[in-house]
CSV table of N, CA and C in Angstrom, one decimal:
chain,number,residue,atom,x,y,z
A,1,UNK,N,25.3,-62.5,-19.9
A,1,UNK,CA,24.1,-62.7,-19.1
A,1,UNK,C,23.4,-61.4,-18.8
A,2,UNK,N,24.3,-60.6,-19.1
A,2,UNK,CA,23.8,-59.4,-18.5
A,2,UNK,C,22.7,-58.5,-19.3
A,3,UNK,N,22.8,-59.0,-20.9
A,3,UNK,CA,21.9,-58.2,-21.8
A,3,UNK,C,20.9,-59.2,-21.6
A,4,UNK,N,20.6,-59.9,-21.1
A,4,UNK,CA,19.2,-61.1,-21.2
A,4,UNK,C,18.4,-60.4,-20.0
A,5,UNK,N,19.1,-59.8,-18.6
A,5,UNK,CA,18.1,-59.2,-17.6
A,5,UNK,C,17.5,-58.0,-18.0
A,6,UNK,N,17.9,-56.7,-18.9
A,6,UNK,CA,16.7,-56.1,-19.2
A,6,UNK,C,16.0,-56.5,-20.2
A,7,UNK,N,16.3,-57.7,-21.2
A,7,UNK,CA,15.7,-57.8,-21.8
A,7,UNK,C,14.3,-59.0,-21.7
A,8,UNK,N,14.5,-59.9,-20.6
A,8,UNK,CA,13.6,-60.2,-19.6
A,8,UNK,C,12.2,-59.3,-18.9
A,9,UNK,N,13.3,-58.3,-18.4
A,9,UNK,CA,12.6,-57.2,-17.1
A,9,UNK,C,11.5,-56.8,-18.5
A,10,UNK,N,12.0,-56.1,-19.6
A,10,UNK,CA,10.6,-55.7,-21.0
A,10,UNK,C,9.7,-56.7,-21.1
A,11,UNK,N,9.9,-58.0,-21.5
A,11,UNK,CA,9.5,-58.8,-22.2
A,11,UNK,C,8.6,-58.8,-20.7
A,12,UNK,N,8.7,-59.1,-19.4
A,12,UNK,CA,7.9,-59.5,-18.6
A,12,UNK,C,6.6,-58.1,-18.3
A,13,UNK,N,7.4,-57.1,-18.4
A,13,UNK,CA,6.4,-55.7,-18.4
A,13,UNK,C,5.4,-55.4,-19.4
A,14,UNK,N,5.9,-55.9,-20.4
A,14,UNK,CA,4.9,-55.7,-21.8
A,14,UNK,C,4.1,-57.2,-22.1
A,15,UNK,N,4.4,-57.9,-21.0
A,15,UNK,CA,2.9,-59.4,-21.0
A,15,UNK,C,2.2,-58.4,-20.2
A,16,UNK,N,2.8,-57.9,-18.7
A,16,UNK,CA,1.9,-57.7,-17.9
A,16,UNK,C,0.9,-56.1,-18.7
A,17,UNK,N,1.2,-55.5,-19.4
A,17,UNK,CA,-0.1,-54.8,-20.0
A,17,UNK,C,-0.9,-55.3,-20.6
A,18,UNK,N,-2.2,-54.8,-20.3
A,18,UNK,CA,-3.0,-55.6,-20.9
A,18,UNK,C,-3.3,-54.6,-22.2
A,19,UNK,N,-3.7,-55.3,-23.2
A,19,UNK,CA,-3.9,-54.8,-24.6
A,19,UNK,C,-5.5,-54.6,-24.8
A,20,UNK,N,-5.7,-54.0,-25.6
A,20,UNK,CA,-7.2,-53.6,-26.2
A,20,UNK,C,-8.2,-54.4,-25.6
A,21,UNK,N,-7.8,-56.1,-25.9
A,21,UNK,CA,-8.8,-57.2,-25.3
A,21,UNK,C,-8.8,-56.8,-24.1
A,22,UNK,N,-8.5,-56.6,-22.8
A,22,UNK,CA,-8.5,-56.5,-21.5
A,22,UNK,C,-8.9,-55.7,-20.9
A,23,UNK,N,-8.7,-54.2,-22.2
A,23,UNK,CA,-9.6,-52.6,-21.8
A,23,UNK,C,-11.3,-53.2,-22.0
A,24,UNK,N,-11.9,-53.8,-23.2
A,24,UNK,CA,-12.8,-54.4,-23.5
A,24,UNK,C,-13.4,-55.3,-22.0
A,25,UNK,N,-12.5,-55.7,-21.6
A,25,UNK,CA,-13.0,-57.0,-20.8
A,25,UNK,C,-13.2,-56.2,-19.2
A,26,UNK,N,-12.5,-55.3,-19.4
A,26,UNK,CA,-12.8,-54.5,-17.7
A,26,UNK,C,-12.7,-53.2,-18.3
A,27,UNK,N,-13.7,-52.9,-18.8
A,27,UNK,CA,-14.0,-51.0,-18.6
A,27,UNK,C,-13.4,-49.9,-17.4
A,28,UNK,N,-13.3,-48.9,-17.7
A,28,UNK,CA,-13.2,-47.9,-16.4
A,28,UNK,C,-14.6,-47.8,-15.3
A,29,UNK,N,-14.4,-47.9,-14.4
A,29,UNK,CA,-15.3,-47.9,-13.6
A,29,UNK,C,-16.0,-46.4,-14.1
A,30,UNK,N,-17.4,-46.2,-13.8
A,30,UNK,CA,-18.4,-45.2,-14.1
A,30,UNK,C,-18.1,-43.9,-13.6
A,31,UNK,N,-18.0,-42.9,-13.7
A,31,UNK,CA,-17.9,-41.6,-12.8
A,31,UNK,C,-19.0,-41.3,-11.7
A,32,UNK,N,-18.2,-41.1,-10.6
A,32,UNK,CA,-19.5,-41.3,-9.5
A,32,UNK,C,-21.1,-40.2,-9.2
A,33,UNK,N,-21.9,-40.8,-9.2
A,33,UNK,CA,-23.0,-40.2,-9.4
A,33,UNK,C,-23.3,-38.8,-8.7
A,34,UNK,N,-23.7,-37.9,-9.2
A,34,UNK,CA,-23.8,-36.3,-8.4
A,34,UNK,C,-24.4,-36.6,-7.2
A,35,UNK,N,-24.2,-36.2,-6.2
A,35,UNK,CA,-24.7,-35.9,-5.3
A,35,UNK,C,-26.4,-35.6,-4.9
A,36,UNK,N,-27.0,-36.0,-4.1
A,36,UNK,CA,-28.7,-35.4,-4.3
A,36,UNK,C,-28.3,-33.9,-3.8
A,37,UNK,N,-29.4,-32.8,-4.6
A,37,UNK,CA,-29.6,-31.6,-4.0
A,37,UNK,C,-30.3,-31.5,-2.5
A,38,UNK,N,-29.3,-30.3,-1.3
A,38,UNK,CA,-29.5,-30.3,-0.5
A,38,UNK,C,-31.4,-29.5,-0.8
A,39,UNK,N,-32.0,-30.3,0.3
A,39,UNK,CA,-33.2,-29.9,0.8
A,39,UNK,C,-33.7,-28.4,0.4
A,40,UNK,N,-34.7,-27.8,0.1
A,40,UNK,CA,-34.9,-26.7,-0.4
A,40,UNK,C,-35.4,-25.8,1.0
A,41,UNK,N,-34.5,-24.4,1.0
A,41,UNK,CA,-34.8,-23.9,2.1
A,41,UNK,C,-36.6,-23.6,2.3
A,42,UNK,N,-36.7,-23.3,3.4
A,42,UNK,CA,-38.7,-22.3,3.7
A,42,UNK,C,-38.3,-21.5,2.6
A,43,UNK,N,-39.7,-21.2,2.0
A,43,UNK,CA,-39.7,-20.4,1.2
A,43,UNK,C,-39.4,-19.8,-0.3
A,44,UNK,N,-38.0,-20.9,-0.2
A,44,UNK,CA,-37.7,-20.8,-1.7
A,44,UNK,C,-38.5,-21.6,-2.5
A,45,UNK,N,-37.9,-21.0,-4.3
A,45,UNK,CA,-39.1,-21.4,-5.0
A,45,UNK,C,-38.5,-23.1,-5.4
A,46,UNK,N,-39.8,-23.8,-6.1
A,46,UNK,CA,-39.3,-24.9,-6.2
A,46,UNK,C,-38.6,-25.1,-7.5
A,47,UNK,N,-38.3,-26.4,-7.7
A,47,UNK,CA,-38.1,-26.7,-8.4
A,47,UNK,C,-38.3,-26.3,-10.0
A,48,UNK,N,-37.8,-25.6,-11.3
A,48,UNK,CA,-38.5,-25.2,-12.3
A,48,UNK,C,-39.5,-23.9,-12.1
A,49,UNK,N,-39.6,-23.8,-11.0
A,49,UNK,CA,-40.5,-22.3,-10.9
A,49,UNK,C,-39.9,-21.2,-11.5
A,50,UNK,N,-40.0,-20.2,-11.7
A,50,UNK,CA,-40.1,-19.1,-12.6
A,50,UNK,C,-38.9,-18.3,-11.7
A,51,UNK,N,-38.4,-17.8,-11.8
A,51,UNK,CA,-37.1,-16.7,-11.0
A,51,UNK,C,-37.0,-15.8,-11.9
A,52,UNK,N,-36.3,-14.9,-11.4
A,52,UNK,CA,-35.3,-13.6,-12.4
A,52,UNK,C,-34.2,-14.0,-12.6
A,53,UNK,N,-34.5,-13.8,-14.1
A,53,UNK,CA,-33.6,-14.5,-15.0
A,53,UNK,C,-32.0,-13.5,-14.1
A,54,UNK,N,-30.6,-14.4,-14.7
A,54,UNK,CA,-29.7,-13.6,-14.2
A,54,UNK,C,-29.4,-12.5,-15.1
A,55,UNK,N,-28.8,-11.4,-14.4
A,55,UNK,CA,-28.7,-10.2,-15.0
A,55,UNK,C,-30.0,-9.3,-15.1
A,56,UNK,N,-30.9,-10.3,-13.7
A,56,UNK,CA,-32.3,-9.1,-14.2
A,56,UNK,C,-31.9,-7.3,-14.4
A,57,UNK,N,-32.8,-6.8,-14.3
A,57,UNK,CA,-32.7,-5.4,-14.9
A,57,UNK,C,-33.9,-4.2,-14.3
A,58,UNK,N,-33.8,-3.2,-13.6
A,58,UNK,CA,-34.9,-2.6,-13.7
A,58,UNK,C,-36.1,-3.0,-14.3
A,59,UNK,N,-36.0,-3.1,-15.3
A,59,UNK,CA,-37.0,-3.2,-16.2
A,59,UNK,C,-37.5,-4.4,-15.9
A,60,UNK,N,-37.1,-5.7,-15.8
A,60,UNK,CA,-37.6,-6.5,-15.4
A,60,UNK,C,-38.2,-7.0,-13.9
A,61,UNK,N,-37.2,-6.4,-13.3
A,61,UNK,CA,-37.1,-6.8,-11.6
A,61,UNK,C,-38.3,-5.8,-11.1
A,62,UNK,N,-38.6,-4.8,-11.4
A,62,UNK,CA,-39.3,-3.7,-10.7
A,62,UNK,C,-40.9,-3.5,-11.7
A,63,UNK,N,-41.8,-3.0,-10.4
A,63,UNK,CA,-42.8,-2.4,-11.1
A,63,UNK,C,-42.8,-0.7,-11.6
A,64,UNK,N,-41.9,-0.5,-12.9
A,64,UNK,CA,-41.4,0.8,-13.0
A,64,UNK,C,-42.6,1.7,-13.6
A,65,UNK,N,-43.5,1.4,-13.9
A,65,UNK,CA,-44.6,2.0,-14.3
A,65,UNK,C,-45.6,3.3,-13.8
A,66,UNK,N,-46.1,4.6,-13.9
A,66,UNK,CA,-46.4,5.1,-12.9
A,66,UNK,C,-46.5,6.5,-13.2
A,67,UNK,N,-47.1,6.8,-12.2
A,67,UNK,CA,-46.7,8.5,-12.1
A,67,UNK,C,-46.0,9.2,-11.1
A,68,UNK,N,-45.2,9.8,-11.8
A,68,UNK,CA,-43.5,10.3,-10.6
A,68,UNK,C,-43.7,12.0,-11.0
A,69,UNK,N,-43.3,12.5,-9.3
A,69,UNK,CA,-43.5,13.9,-9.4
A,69,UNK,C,-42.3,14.4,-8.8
A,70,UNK,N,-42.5,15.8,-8.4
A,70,UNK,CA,-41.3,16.8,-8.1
A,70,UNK,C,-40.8,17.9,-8.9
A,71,UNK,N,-39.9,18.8,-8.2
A,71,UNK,CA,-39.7,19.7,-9.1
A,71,UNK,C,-37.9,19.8,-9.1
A,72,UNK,N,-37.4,19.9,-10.2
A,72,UNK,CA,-36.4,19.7,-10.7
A,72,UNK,C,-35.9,21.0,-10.9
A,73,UNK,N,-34.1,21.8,-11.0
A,73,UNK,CA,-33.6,22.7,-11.0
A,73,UNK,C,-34.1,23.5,-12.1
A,74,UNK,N,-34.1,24.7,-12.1
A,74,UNK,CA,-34.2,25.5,-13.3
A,74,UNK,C,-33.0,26.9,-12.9
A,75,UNK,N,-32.2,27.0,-14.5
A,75,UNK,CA,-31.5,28.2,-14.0
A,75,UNK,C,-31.9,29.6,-14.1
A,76,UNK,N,-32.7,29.7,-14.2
A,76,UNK,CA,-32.9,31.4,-13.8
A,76,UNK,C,-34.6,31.3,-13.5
A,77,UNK,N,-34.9,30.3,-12.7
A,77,UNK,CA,-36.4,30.2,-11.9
A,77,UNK,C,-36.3,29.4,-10.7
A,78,UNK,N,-37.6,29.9,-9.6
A,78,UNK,CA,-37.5,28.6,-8.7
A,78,UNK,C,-37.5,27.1,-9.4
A,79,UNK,N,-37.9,26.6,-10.2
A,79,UNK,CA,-37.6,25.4,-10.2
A,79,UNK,C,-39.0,24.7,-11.5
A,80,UNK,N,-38.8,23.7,-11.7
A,80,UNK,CA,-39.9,23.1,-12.6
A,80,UNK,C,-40.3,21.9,-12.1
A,81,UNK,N,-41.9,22.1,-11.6
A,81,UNK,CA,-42.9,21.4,-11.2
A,81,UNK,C,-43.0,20.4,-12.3
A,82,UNK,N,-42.6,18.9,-12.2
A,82,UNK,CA,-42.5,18.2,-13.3
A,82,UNK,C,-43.5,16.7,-12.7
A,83,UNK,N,-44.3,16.7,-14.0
A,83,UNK,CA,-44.7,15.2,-13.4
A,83,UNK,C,-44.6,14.6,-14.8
A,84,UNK,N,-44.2,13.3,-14.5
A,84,UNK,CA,-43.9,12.2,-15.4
A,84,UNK,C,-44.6,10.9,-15.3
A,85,UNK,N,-45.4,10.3,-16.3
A,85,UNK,CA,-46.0,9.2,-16.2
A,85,UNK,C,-45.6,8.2,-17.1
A,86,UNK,N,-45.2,7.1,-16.4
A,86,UNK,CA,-44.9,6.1,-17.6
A,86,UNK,C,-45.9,5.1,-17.8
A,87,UNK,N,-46.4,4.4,-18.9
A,87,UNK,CA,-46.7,3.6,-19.0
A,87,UNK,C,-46.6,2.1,-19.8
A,88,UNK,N,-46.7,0.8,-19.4
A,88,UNK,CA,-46.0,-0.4,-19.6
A,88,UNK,C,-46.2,-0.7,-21.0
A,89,UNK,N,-46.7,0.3,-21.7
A,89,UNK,CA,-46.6,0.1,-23.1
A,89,UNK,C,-45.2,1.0,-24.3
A,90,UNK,N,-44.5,1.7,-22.9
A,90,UNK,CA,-43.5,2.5,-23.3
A,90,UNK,C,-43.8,3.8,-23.9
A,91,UNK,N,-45.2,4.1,-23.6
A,91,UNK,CA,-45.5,5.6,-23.5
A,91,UNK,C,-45.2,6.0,-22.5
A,92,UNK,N,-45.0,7.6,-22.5
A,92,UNK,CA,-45.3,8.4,-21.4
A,92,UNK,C,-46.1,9.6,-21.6
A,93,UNK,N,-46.8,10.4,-20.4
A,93,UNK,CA,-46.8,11.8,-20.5
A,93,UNK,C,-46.3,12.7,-19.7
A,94,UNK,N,-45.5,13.8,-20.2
A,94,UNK,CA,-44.8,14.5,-19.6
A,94,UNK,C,-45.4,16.1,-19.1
A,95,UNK,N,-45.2,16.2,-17.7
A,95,UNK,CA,-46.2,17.6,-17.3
A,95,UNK,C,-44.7,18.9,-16.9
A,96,UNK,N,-44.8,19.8,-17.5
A,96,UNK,CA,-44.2,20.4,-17.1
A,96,UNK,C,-44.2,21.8,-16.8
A,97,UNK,N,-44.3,22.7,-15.4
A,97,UNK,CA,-44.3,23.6,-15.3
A,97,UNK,C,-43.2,24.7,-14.6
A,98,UNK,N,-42.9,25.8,-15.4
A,98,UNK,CA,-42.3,26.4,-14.7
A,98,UNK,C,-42.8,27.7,-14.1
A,99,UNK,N,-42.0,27.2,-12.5
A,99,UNK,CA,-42.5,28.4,-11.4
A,99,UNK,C,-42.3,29.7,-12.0
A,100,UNK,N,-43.1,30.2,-11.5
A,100,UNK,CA,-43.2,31.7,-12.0
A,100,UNK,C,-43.1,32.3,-12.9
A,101,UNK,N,-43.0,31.6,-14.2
A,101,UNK,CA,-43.0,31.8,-15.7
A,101,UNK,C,-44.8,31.4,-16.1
A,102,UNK,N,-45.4,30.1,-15.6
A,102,UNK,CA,-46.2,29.3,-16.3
A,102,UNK,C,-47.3,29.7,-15.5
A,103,UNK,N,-48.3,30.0,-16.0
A,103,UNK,CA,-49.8,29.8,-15.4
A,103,UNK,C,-50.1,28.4,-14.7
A,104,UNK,N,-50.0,27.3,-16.0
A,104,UNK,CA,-50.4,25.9,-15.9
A,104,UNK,C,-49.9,25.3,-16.9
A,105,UNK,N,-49.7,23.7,-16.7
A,105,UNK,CA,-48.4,23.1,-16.8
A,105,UNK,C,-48.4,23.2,-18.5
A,106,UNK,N,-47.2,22.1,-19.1
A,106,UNK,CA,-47.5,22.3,-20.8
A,106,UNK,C,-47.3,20.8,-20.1
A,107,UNK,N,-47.8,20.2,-21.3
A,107,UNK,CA,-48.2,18.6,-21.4
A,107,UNK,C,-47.5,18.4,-22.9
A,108,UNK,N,-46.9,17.1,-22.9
A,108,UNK,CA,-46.3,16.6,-24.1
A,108,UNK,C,-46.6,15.0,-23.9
A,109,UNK,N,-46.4,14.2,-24.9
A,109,UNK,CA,-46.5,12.9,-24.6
A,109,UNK,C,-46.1,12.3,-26.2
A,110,UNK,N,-45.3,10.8,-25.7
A,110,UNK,CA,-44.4,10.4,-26.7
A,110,UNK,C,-44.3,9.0,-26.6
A,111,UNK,N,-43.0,8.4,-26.5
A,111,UNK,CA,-42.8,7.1,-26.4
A,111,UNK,C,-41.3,7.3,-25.7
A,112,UNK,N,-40.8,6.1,-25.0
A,112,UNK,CA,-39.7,6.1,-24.7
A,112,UNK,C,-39.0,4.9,-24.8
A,113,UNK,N,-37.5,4.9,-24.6
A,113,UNK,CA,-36.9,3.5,-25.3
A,113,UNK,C,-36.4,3.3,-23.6
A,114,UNK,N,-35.8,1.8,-23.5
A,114,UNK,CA,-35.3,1.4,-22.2
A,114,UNK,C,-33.3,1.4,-23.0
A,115,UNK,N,-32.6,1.6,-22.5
A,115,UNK,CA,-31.1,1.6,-22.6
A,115,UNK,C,-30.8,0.3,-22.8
A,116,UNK,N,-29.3,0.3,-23.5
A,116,UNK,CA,-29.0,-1.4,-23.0
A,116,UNK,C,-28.6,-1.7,-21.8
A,117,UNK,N,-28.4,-0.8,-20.9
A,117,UNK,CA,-27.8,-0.8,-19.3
A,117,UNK,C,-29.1,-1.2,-18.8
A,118,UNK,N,-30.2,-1.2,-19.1
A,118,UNK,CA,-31.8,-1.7,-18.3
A,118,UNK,C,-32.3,-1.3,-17.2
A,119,UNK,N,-31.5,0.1,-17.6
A,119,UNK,CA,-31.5,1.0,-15.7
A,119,UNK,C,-31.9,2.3,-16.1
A,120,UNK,N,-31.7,2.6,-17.4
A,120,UNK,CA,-32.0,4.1,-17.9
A,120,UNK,C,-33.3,3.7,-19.1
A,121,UNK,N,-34.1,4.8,-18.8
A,121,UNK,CA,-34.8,5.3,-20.2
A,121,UNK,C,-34.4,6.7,-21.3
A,122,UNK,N,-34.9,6.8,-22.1
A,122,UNK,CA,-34.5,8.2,-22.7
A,122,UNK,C,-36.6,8.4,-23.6
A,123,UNK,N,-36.5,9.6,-23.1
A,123,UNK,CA,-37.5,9.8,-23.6
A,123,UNK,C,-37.5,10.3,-25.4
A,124,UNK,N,-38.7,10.2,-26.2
A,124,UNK,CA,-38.5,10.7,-27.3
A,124,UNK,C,-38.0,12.5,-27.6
A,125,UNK,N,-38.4,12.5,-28.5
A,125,UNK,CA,-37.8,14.3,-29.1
A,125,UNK,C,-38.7,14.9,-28.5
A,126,UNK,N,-40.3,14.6,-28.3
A,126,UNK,CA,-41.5,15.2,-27.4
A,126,UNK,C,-40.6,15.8,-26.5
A,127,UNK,N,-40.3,15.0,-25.9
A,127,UNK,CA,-39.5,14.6,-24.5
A,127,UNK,C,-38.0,15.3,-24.5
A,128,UNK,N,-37.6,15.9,-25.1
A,128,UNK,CA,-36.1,16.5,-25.3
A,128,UNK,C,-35.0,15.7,-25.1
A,129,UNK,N,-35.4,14.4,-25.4
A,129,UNK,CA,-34.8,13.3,-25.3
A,129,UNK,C,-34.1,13.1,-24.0
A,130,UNK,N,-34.8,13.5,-23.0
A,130,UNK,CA,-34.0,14.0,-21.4
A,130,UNK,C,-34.1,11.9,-21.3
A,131,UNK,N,-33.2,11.7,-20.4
A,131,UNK,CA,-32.8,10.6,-20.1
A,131,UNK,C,-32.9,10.4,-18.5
A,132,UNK,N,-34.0,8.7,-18.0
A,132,UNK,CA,-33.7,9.1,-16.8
A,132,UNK,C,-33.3,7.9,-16.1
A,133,UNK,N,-32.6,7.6,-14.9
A,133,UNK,CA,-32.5,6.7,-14.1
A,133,UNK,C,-33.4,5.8,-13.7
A,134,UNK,N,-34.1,4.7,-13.7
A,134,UNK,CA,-35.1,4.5,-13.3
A,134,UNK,C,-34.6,3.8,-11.6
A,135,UNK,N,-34.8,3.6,-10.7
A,135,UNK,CA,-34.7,3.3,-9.3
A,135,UNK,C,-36.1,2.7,-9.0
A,136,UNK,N,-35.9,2.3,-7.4
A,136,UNK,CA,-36.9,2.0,-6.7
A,136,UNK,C,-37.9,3.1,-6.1
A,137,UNK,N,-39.4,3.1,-7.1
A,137,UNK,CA,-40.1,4.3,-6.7
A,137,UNK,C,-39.6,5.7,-6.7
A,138,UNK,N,-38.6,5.6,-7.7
A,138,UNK,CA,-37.9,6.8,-8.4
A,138,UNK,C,-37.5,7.2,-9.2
A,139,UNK,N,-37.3,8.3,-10.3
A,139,UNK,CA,-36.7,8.3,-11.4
A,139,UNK,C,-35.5,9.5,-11.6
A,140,UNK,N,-34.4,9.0,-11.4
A,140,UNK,CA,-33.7,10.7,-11.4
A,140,UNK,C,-33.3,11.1,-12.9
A,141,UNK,N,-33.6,12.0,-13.2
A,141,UNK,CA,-33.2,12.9,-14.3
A,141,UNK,C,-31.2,13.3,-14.5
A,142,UNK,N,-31.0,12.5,-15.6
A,142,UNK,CA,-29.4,12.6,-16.2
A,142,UNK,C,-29.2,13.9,-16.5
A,143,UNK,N,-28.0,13.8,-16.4
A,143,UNK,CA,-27.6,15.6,-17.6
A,143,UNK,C,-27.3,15.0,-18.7
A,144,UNK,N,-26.8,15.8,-19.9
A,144,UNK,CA,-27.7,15.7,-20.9
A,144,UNK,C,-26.3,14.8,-21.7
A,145,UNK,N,-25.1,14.5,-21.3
A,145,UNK,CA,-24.4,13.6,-21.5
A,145,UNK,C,-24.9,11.8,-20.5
A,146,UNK,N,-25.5,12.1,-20.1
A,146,UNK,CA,-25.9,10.2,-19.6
A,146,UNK,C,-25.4,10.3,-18.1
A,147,UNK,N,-24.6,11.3,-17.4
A,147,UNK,CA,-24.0,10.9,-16.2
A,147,UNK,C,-25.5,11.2,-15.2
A,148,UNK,N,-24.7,10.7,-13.8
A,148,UNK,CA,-25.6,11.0,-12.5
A,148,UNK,C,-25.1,12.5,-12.0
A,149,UNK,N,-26.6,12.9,-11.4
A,149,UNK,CA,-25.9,14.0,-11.0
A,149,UNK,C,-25.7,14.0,-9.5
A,150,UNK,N,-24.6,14.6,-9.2
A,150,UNK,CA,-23.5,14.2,-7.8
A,150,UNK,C,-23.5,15.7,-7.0
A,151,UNK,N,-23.4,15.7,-5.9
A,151,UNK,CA,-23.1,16.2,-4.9
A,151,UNK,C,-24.5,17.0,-4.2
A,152,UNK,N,-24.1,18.2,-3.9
A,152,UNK,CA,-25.1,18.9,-3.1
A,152,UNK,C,-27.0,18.7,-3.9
A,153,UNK,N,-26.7,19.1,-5.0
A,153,UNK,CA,-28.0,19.3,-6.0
A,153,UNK,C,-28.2,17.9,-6.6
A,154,UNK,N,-27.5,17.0,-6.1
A,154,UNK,CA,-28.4,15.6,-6.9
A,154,UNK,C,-29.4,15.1,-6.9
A,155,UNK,N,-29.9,15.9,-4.8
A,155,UNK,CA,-31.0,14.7,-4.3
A,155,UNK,C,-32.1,16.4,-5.2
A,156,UNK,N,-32.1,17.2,-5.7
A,156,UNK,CA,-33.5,17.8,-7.0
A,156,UNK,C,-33.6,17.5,-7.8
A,157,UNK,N,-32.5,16.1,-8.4
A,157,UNK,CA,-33.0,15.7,-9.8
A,157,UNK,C,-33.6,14.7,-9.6
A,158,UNK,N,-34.4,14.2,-8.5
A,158,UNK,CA,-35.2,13.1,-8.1
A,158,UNK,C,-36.7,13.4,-8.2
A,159,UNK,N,-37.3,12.5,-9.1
A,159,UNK,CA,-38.9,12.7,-9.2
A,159,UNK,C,-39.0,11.3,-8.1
A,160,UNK,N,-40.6,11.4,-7.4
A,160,UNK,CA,-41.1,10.3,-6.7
A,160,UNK,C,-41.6,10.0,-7.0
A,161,UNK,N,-41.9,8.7,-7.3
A,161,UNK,CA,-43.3,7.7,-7.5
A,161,UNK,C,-44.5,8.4,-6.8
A,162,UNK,N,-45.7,8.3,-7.0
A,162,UNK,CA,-46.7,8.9,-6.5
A,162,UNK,C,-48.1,7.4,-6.6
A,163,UNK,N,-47.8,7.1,-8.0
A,163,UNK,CA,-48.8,6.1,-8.2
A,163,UNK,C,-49.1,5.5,-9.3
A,164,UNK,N,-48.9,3.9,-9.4
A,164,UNK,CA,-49.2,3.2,-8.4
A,164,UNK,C,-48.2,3.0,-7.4
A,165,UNK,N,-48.4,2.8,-6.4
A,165,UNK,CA,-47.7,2.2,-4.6
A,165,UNK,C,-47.8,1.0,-4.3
């Protein structure tokens, strides 16, 4: 009698599943519906409106265009009266004077490329291919491997925006 009780206990386990017909006849209930979006704060944009994309970029995010001035280190002069103008067509013109060497400035003008970092430009060969940081209403000038320049002398490799403001 004793082989007949698990063979029972199966036989009653394997009615009680239901087979293919009974997945058919009762489906899984639906996955529950998302939640509504909380209320849109003041201010934000709505729905579908236009944002910065993610990963904006200088280039994107800012009005970098302009004319930036200042004078930048020189090693065996006071310094070089530099002005730099970009424009949103990826030209620039470049003014450059050095103190006590130059009467009045030399002028060059070229084109410039944006990096894939979207934070640097490098100017053409016009341009001695000098490479610059672009910032907010500022452009700092790289050394001539791509780094920042650091410590006491960094804040002279800074040109200022001038205009537009």
């Amino acid at each position: 009698m004793k082989p007949v009780i698990p063979a029972l206990a199966v036989a009653l386990v394997l009615a009680g599943c239901g087979g293919p017909e009974e997945i058919r006849r009762n489906p899984p209930p639906p996955p529950p519906a998302a939640a509504p979006a909380p209320p849109a704060a003041p201010g934000a944009a709505a729905p579908g409106a236009a944002v910065a994309p993610l990963g904006s970029t200088t280039r994107t995010a800012l009005n970098w265009w302009g004319m930036y001035e200042g004078t930048l280190p020189c090693a065996d002069c006071p310094g070089i009266r530099t002005r730099l103008t970009l424009m949103q067509d990826n030209t620039y013109q470049l003014q450059t004077q050095y103190l006590d060497r130059q009467a009045a400035p030399q002028t060059v003008q070229g084109r410039f490329i944006w990096m894939q970092d979207g934070v640097t430009i490098q100017l053409d060969a016009a341009g001695s291919n000098q490479r610059y940081l672009v910032g907010e209403q500022r452009l700092t000038l790289l050394y001539q491997d791509g780094s920042l320049p650091t410590g006491t002398m960094a804040q002279h490799y800074v040109l200022t925006r001038t205009s537009p403001r």
